[in-house]
PDB file of C-alpha atoms in Angstrom:
ATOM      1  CA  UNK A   1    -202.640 134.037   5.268  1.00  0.00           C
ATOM      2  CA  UNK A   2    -203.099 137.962   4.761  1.00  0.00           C
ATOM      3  CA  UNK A   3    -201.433 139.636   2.054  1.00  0.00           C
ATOM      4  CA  UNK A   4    -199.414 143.028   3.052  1.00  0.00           C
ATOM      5  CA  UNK A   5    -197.847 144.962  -0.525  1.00  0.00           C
ATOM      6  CA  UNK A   6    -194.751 147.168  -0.129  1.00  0.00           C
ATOM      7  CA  UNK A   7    -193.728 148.761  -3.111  1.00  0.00           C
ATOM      8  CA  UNK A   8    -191.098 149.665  -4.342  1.00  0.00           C
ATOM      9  CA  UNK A   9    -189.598 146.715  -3.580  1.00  0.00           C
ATOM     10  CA  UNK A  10    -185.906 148.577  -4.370  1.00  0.00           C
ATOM     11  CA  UNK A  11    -184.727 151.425  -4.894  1.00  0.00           C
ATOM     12  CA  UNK A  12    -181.535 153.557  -5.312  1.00  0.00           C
ATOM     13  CA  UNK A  13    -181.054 157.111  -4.799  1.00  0.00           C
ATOM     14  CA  UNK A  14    -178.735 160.223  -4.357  1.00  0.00           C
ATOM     15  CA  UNK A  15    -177.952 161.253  -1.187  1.00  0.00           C
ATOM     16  CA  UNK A  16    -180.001 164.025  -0.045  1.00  0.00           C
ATOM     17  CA  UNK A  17    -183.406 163.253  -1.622  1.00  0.00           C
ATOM     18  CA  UNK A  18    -186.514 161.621  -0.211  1.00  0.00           C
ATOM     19  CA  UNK A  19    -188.030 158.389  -0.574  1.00  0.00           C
ATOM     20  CA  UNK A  20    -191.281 157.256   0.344  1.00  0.00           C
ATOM     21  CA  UNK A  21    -192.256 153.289   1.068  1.00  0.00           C
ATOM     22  CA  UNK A  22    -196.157 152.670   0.782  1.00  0.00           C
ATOM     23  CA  UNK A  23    -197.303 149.448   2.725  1.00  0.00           C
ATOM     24  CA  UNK A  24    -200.497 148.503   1.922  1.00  0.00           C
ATOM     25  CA  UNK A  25    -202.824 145.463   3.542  1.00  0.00           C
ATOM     26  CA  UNK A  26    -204.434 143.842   0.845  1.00  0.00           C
ATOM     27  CA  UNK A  27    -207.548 141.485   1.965  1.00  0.00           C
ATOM     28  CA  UNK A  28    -208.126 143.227   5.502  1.00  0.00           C
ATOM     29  CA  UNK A  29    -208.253 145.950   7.462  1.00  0.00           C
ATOM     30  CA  UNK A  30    -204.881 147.028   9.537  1.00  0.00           C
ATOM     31  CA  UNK A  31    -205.718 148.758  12.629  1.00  0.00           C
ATOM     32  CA  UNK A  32    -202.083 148.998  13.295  1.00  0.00           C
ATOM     33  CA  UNK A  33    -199.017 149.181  10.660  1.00  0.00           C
ATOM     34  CA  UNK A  34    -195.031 148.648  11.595  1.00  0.00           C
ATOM     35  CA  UNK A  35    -192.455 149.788  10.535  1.00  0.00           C
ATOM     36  CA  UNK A  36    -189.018 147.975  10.429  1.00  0.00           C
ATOM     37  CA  UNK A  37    -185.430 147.996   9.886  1.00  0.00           C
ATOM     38  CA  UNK A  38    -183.420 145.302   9.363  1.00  0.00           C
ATOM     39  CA  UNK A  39    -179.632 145.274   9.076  1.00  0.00           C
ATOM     40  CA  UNK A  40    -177.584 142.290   7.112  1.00  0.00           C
ATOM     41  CA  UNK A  41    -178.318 139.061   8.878  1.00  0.00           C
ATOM     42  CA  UNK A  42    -179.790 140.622  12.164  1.00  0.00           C
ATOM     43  CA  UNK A  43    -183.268 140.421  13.592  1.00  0.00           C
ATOM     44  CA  UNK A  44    -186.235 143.276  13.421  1.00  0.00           C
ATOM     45  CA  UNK A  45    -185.323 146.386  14.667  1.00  0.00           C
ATOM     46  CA  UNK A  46    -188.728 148.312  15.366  1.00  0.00           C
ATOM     47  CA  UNK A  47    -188.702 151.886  14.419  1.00  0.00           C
ATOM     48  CA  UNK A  48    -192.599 152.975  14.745  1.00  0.00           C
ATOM     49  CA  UNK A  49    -195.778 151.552  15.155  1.00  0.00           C
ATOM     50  CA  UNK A  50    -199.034 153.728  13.444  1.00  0.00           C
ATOM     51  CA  UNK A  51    -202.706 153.205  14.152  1.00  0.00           C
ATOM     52  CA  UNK A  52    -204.867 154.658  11.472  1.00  0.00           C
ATOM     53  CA  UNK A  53    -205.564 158.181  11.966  1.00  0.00           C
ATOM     54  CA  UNK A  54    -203.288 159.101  15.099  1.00  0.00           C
ATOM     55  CA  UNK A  55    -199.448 160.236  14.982  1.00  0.00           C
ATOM     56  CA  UNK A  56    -196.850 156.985  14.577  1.00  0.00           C
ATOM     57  CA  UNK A  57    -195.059 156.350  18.124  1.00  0.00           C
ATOM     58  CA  UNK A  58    -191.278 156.332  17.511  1.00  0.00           C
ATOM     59  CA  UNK A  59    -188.764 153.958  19.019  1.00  0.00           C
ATOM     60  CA  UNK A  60    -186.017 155.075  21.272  1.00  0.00           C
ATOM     61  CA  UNK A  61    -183.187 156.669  18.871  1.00  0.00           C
ATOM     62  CA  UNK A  62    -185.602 156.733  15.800  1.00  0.00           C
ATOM     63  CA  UNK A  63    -185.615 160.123  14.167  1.00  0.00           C
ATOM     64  CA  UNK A  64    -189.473 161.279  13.801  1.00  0.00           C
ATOM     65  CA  UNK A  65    -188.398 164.040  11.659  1.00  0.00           C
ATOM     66  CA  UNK A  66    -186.553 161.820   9.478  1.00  0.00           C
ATOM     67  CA  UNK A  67    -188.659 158.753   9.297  1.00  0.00           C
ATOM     68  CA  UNK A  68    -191.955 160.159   8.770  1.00  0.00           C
ATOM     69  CA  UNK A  69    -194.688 157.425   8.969  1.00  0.00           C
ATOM     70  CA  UNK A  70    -198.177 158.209   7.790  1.00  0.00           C
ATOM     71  CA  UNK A  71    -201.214 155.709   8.047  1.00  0.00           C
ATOM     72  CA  UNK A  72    -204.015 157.564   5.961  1.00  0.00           C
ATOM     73  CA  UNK A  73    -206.146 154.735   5.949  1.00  0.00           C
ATOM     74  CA  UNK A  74    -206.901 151.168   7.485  1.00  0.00           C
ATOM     75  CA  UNK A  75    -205.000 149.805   4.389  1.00  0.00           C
ATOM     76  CA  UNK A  76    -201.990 152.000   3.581  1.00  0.00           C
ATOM     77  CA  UNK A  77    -199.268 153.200   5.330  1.00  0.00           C
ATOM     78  CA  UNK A  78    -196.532 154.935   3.859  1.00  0.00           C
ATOM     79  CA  UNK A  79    -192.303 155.669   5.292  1.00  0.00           C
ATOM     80  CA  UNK A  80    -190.779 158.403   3.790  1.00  0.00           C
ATOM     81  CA  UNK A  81    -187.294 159.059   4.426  1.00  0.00           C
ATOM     82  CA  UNK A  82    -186.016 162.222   4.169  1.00  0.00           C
ATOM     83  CA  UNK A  83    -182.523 163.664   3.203  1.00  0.00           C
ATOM     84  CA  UNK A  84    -181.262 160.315   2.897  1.00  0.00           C
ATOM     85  CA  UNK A  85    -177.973 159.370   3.432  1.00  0.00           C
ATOM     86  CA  UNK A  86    -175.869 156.256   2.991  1.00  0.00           C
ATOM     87  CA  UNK A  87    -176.458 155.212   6.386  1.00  0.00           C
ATOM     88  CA  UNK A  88    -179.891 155.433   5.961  1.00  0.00           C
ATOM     89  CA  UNK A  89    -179.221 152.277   3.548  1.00  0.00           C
ATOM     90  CA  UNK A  90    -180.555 149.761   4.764  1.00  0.00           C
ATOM     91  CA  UNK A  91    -183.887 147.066   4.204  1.00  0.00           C
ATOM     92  CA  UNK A  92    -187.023 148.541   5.437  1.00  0.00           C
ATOM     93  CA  UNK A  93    -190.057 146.191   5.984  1.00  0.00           C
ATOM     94  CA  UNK A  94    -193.549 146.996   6.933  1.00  0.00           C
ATOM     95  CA  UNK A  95    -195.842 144.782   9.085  1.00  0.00           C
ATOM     96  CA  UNK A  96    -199.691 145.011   9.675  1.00  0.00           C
ATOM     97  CA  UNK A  97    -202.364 143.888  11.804  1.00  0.00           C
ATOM     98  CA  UNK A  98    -206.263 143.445  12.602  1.00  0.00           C
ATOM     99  CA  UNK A  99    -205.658 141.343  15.687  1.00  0.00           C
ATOM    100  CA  UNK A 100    -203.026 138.611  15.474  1.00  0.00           C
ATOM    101  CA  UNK A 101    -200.702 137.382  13.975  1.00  0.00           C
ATOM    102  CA  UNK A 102    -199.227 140.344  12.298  1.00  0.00           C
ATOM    103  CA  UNK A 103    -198.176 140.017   8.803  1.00  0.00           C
ATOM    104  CA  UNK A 104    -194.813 141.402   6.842  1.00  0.00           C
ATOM    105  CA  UNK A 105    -194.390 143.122   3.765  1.00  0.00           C
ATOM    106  CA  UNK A 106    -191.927 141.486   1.301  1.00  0.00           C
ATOM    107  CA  UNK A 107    -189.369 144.421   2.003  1.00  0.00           C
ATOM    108  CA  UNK A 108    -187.943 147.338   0.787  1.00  0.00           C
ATOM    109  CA  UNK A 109    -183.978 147.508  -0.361  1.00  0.00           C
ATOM    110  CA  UNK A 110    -182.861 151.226   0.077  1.00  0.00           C
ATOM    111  CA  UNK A 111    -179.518 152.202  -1.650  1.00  0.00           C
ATOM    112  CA  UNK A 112    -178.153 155.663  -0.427  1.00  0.00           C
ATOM    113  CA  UNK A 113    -175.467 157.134  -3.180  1.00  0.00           C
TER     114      UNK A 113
ATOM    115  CA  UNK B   1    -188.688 145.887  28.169  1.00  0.00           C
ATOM    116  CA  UNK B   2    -189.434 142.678  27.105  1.00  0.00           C
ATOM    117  CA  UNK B   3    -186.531 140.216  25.753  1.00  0.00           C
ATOM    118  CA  UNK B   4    -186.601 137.201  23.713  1.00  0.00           C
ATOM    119  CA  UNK B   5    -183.376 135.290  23.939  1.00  0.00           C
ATOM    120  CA  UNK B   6    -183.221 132.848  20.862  1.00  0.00           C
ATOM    121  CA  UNK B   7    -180.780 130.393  20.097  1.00  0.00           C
ATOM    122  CA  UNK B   8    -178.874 129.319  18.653  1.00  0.00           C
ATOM    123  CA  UNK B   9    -177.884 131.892  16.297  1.00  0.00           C
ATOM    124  CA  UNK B  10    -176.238 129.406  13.678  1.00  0.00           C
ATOM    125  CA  UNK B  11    -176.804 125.965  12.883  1.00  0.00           C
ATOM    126  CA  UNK B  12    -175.481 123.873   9.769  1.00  0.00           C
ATOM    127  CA  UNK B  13    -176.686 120.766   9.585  1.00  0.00           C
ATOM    128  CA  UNK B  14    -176.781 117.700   7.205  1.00  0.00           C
ATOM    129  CA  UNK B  15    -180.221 116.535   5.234  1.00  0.00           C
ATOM    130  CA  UNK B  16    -182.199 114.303   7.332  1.00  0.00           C
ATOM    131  CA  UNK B  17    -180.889 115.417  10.275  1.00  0.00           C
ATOM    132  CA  UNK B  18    -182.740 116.574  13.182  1.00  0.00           C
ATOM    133  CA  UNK B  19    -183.015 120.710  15.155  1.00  0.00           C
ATOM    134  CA  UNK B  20    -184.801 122.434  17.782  1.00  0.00           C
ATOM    135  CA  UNK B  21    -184.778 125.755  18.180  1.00  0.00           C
ATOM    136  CA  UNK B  22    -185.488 127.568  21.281  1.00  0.00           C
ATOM    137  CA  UNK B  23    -186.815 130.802  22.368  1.00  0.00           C
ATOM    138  CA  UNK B  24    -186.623 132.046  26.544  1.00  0.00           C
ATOM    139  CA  UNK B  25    -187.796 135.017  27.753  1.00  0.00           C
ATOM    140  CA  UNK B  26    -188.413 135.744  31.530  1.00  0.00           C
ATOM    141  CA  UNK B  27    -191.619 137.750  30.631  1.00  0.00           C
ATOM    142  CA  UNK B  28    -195.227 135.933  29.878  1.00  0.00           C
ATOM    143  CA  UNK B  29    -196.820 136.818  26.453  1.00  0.00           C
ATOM    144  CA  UNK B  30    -200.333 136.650  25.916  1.00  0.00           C
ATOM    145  CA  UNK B  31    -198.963 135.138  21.913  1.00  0.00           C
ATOM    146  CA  UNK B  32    -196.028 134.120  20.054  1.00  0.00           C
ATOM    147  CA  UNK B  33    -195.194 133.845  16.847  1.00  0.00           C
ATOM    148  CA  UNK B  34    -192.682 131.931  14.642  1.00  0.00           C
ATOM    149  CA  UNK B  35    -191.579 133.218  11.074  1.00  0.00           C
ATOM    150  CA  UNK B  36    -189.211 132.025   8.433  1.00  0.00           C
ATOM    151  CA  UNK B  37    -187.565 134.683   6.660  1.00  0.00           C
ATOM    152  CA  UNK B  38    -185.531 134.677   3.160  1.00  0.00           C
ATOM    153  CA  UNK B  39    -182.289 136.883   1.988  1.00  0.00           C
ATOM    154  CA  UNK B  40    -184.394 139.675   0.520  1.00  0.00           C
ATOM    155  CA  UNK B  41    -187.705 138.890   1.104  1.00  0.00           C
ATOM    156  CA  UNK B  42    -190.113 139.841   3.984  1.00  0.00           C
ATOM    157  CA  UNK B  43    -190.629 137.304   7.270  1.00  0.00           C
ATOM    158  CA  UNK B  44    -193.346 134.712   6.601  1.00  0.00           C
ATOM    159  CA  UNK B  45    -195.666 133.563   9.426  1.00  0.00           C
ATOM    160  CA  UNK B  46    -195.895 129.837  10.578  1.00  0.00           C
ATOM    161  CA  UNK B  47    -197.834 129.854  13.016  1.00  0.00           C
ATOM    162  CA  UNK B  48    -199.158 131.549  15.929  1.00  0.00           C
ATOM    163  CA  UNK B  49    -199.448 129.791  19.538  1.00  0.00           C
ATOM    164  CA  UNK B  50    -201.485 130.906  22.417  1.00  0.00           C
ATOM    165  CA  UNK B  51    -202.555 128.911  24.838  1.00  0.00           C
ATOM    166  CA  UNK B  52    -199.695 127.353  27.369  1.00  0.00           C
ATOM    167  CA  UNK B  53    -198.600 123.867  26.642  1.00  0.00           C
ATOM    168  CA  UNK B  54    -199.877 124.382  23.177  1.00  0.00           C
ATOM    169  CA  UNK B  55    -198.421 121.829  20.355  1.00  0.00           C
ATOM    170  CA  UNK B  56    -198.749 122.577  16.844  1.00  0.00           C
ATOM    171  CA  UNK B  57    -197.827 120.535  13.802  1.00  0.00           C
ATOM    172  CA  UNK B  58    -197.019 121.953  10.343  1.00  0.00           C
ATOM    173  CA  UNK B  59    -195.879 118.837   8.338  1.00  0.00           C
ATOM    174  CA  UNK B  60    -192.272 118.409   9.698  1.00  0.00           C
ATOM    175  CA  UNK B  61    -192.188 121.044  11.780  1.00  0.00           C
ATOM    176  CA  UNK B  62    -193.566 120.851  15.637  1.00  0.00           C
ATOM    177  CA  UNK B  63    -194.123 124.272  17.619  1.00  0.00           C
ATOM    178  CA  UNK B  64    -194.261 124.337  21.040  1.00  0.00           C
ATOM    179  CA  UNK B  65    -195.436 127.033  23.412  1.00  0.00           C
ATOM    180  CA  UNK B  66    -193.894 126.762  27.072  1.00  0.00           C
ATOM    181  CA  UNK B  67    -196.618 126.007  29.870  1.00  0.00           C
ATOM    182  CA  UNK B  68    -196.358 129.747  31.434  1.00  0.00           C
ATOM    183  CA  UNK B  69    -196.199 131.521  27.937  1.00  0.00           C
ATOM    184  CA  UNK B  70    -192.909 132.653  28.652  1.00  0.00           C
ATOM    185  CA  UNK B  71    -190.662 130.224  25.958  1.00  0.00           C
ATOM    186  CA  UNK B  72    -190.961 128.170  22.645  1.00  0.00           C
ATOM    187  CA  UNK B  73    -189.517 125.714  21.118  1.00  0.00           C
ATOM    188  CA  UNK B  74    -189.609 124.767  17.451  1.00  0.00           C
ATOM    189  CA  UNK B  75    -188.551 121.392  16.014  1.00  0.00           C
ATOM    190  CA  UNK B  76    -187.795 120.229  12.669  1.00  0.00           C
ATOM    191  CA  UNK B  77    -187.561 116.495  11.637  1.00  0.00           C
ATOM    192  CA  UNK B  78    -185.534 115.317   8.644  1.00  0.00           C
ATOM    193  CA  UNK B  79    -184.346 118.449   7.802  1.00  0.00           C
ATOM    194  CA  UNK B  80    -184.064 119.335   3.795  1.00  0.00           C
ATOM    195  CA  UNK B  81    -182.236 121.815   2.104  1.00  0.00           C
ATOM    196  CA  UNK B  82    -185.652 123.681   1.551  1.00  0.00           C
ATOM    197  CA  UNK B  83    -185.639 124.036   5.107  1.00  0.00           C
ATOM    198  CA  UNK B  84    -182.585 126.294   5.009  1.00  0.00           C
ATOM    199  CA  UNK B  85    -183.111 130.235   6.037  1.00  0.00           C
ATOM    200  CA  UNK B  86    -183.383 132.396   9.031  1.00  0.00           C
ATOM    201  CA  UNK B  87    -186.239 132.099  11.870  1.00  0.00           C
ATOM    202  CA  UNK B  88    -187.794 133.914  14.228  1.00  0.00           C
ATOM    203  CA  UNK B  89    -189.886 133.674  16.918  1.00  0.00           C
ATOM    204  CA  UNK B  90    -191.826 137.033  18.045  1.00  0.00           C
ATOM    205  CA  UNK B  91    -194.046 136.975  21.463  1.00  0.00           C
ATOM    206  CA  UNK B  92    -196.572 139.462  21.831  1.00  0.00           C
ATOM    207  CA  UNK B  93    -196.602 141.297  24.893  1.00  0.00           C
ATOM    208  CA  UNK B  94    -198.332 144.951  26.134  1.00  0.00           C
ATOM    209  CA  UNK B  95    -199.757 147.304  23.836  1.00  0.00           C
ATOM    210  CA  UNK B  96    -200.031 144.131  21.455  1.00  0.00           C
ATOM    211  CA  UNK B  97    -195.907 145.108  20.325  1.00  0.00           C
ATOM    212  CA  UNK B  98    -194.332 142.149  19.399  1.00  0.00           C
ATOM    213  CA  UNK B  99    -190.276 140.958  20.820  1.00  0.00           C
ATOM    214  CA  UNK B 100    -188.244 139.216  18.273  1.00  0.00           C
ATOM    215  CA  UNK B 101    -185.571 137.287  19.063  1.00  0.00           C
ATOM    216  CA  UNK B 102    -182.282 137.430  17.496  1.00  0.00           C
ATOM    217  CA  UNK B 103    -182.939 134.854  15.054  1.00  0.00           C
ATOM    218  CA  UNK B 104    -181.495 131.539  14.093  1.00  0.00           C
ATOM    219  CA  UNK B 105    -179.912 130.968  10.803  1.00  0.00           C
ATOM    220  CA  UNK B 106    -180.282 127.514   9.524  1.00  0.00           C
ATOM    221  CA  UNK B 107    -178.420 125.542   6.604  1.00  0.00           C
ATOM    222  CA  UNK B 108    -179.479 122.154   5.528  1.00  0.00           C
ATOM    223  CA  UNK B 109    -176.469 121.015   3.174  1.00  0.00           C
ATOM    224  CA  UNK B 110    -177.335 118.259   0.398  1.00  0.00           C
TER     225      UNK B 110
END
């Protein structure tokens, strides 16, 4: 199957600073990129979906201002978080597709201090 | 709003033994997917059915998609321990957005 990259694959920071997620498609081209929240032993919780080139469109109850989603190209997307706070702790995953299936990233643990 | 009802949400079950999984949703999806999905690690895709009344085999495992694309089944013979994490099926609906459901939690005890 297609391989989708998320890197970092963890990471731990101070409350109030910024942290960016890049999801990249690695042997195709993702027309559209996911983004993904997922709370301890729960399903998916969409946040945003992003086609390449246009604005990401935002789940009900998903900050825009917070999560900012940019897809700069058909093969990278990238989820910053900013001013992050504990509760923003959580593991972020990105998905992407051409047509279907999509495909996941392996995850990214965030740890808000 | 499209909703995928999955169940069930637990199952613990004994090596060799038998499951089905099931997936209901009162909407039709034009695709659904199933994924298996370790502690830590990103959802991994199984397969993909399409067409109503579609079976599909991957070793022990049987997928099922409902005649009017609106529920799935999966099935797993002789469990093994291997076998043991969380799935989830995901139809695809409008605007080519996927629905997960809830998930089911399997452990295959030795």
């Amino acid at each position: 199957g297609a391989v989708v990259s998320q890197h970092p694959s963890w990471v731990i920071c101070k409350s109030g600073t910024s942290v960016k997620i890049e999801c990249r498609s690695l042997d195709f081209q993702a027309t559209t990129m996911f983004w993904y929240r997922q709370f301890p032993k729960q399903s998916l919780m969409l946040m945003a979906t992003s086609n390449e080139g246009s604005k990401a469109t935002y789940e009900q109850g998903v900050e825009k201002d917070k999560f900012l989603i940019n897809h700069a190209s058909l093969t990278l997307s990238t989820l910053t978080v900013t001013s992050a706070h504990p509760e923003d702790s959580s593991f972020y995953i990105c998905s992407a597709r051409e047509s279907i299936p999509q495909y996941f990233g392996p995850g990214t643990r965030l740890l808000v201090l | 709003t499209q909703l995928l009802e999955q169940s069930p949400q637990f199952l613990s079950i004994q090596e060799g033994e038998n499951l089905t999984v099931y997936c209901n949703s009162s909407s039709v999806f034009s695709s659904l997917q199933w994924y298996r999905q370790e502690p830590g690690e990103g959802p991994v895709l199984l397969v993909t059915v399409v067409t109503g009344g579609e079976v599909k085999k991957l070793k022990r495992l049987t997928f099922q998609f409902g005649d009017a694309r609106k529920d799935s089944s999966l099935h797993i013979t002789a469990a093994q321990p291997g076998d043991t994490g969380l799935y989830l099926c995901a139809g695809e609906g409008a605007g080519n957005m996927l629905t997960f459901g809830g998930g089911t939690r399997l452990m295959v005890k030795p």
